[in-house]
Coordinates of C-alpha atoms in Angstrom, one line a residue:
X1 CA 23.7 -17.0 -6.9
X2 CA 23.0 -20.9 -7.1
X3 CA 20.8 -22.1 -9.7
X4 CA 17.8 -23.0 -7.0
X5 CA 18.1 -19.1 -6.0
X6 CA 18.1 -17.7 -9.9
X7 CA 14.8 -20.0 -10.7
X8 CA 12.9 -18.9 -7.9
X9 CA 14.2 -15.5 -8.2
X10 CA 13.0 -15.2 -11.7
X11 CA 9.9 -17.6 -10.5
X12 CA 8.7 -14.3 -8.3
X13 CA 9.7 -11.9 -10.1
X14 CA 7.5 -13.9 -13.1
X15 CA 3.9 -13.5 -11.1
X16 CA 4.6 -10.9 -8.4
X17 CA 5.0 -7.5 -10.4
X18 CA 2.7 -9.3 -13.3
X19 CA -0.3 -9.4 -10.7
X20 CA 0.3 -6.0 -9.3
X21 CA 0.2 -4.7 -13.4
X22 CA -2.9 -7.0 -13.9
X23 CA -4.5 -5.7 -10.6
X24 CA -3.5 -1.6 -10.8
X25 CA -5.9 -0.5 -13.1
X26 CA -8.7 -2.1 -11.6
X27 CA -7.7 -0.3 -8.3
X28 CA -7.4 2.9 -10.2
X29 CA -3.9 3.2 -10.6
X30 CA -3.2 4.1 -14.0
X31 CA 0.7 4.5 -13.6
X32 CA 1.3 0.9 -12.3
X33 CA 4.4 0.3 -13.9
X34 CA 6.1 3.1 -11.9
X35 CA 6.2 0.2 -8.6
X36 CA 8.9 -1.5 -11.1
X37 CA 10.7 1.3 -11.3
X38 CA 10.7 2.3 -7.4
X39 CA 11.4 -1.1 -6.8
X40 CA 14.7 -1.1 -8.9
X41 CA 16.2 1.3 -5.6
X42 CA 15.3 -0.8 -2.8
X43 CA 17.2 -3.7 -4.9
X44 CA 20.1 -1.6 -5.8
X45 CA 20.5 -0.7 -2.0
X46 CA 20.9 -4.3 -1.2
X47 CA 17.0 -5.5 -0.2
X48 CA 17.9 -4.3 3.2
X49 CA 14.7 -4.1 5.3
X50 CA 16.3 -1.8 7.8
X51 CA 16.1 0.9 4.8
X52 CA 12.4 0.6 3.4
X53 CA 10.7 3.1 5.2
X54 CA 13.4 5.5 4.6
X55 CA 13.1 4.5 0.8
X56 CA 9.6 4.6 0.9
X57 CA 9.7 8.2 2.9
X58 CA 12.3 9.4 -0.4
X59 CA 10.2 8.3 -2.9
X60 CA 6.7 10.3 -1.2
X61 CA 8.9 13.6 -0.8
X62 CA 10.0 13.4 -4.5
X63 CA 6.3 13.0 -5.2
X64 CA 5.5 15.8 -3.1
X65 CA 8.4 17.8 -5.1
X66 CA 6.8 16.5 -8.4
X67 CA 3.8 17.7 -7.9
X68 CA 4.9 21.2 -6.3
X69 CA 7.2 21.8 -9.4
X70 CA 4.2 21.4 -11.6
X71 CA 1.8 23.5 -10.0
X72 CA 4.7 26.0 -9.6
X73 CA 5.7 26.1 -13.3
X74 CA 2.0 25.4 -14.3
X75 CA 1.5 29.0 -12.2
X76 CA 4.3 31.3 -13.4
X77 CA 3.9 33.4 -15.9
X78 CA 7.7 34.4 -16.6
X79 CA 10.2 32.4 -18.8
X80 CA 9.7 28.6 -18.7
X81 CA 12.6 27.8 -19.0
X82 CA 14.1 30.1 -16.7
X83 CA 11.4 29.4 -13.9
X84 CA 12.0 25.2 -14.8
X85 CA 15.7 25.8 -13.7
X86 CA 14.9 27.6 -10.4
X87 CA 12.4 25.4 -9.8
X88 CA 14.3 22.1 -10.4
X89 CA 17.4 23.9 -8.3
X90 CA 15.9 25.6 -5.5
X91 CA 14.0 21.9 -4.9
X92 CA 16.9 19.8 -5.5
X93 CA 19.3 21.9 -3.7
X94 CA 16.1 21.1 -0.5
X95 CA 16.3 17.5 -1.3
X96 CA 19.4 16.8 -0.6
X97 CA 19.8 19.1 2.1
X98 CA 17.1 17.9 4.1
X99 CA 17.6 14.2 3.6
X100 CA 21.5 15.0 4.5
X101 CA 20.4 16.6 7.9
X102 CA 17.6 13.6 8.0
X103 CA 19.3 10.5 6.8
X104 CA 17.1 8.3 9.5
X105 CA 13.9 9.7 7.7
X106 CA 14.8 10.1 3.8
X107 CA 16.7 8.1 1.4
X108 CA 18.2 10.8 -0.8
X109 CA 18.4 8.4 -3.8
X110 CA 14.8 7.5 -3.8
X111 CA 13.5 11.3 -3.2
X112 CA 15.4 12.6 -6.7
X113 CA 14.6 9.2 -8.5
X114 CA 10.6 9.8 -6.8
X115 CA 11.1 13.7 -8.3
X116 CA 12.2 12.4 -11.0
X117 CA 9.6 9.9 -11.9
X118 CA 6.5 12.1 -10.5
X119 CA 7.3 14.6 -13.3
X120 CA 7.9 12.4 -15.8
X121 CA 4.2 10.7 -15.5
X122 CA 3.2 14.5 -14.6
X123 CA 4.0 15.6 -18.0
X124 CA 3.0 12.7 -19.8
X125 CA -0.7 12.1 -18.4
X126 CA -2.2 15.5 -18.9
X127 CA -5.9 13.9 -18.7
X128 CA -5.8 12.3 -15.3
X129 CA -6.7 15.5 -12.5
X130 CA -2.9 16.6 -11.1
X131 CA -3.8 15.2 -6.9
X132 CA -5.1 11.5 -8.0
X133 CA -2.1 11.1 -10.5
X134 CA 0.0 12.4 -7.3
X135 CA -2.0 10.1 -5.2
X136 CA -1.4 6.8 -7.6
X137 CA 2.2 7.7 -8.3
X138 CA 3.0 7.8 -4.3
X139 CA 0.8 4.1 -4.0
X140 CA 3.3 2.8 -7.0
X141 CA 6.0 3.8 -4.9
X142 CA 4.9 2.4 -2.3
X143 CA 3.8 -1.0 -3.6
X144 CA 7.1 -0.8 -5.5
X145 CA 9.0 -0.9 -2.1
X146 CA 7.1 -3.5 -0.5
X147 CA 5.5 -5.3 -2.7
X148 CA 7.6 -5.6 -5.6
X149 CA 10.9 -4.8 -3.6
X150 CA 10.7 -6.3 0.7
X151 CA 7.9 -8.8 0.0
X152 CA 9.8 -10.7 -3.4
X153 CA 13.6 -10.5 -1.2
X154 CA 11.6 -11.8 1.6
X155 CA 10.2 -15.1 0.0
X156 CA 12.7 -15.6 -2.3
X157 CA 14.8 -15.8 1.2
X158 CA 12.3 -17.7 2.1
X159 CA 12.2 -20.6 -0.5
X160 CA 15.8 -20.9 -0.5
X161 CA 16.4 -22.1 3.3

């Protein structure tokens, strides 16, 4: 990377993801940082465009498996432990079947990292109602994606022409 392309790299990434943190809470998104997070997958899979909305797609189905392993564990009355391993393998085992079979519509990466991340703010924020915290998690994800991730490849292509 040439010096022009590190400094306006860094330039973006220095008031992009700053503004969305700024901004979040006063949208009602208390789990703002997770867009930096989300965001780290779309760079790892090389910025590519062509992939977002299958990245995007991952990251909403590991929500949705966040927030059905919660209410599942949250529900069962057996062995936690026991019922956290079934739980985390019958819906993993899912995950990366379906996204196998579906590879135009999920990102299997971004589903377990989105699973992965939903729980983790799921068993951290026990004060926020279990729906809106799924809700703000999967708008993170997705402002994480294209925000954080499309939008800051796409200037920072941009200003370097």
């Amino acid at each position: 990377m040439s010096r022009k392309e590190i400094l306006t790299l860094a330039l973006l990434i220095a008031i992009l993801p700053p503004a969305w943190a700024v901004v979040s809470p006063y949208l009602g998104n208390t789990v703002g940082p997770v867009a930096l997070i989300a965001a780290g997958i779309y760079g790892a899979n090389g910025n590519k465009w062509e992939d977002a909305h299958r990245i995007a797609l991952g990251y909403l189905a590991g929500d949705i498996w966040a927030y059905a392993a919660t209410v599942i564990m949250s529900l069962t009355p057996i062995n936690q432990d026991l019922t956290l391993f079934l739980v985390l393998a019958v819906l993993g085992f899912l995950a990366v079947v379906i996204s196998q079979y579906m590879p135009k519509f999920f990102y299997m990466p971004s589903w377990l990292a989105g699973w992965a991340i939903g729980m983790l703010a799921m068993n951290l924020d026990h004060t926020t109602p279990l729906l809106s915290l799924t809700a703000q998690i999967a708008a993170a994800m997705l402002v994480g994606v294209y925000y954080v991730g499309a939008l800051v490849d796409k200037l920072h292509r941009m200003m370097n022409r």
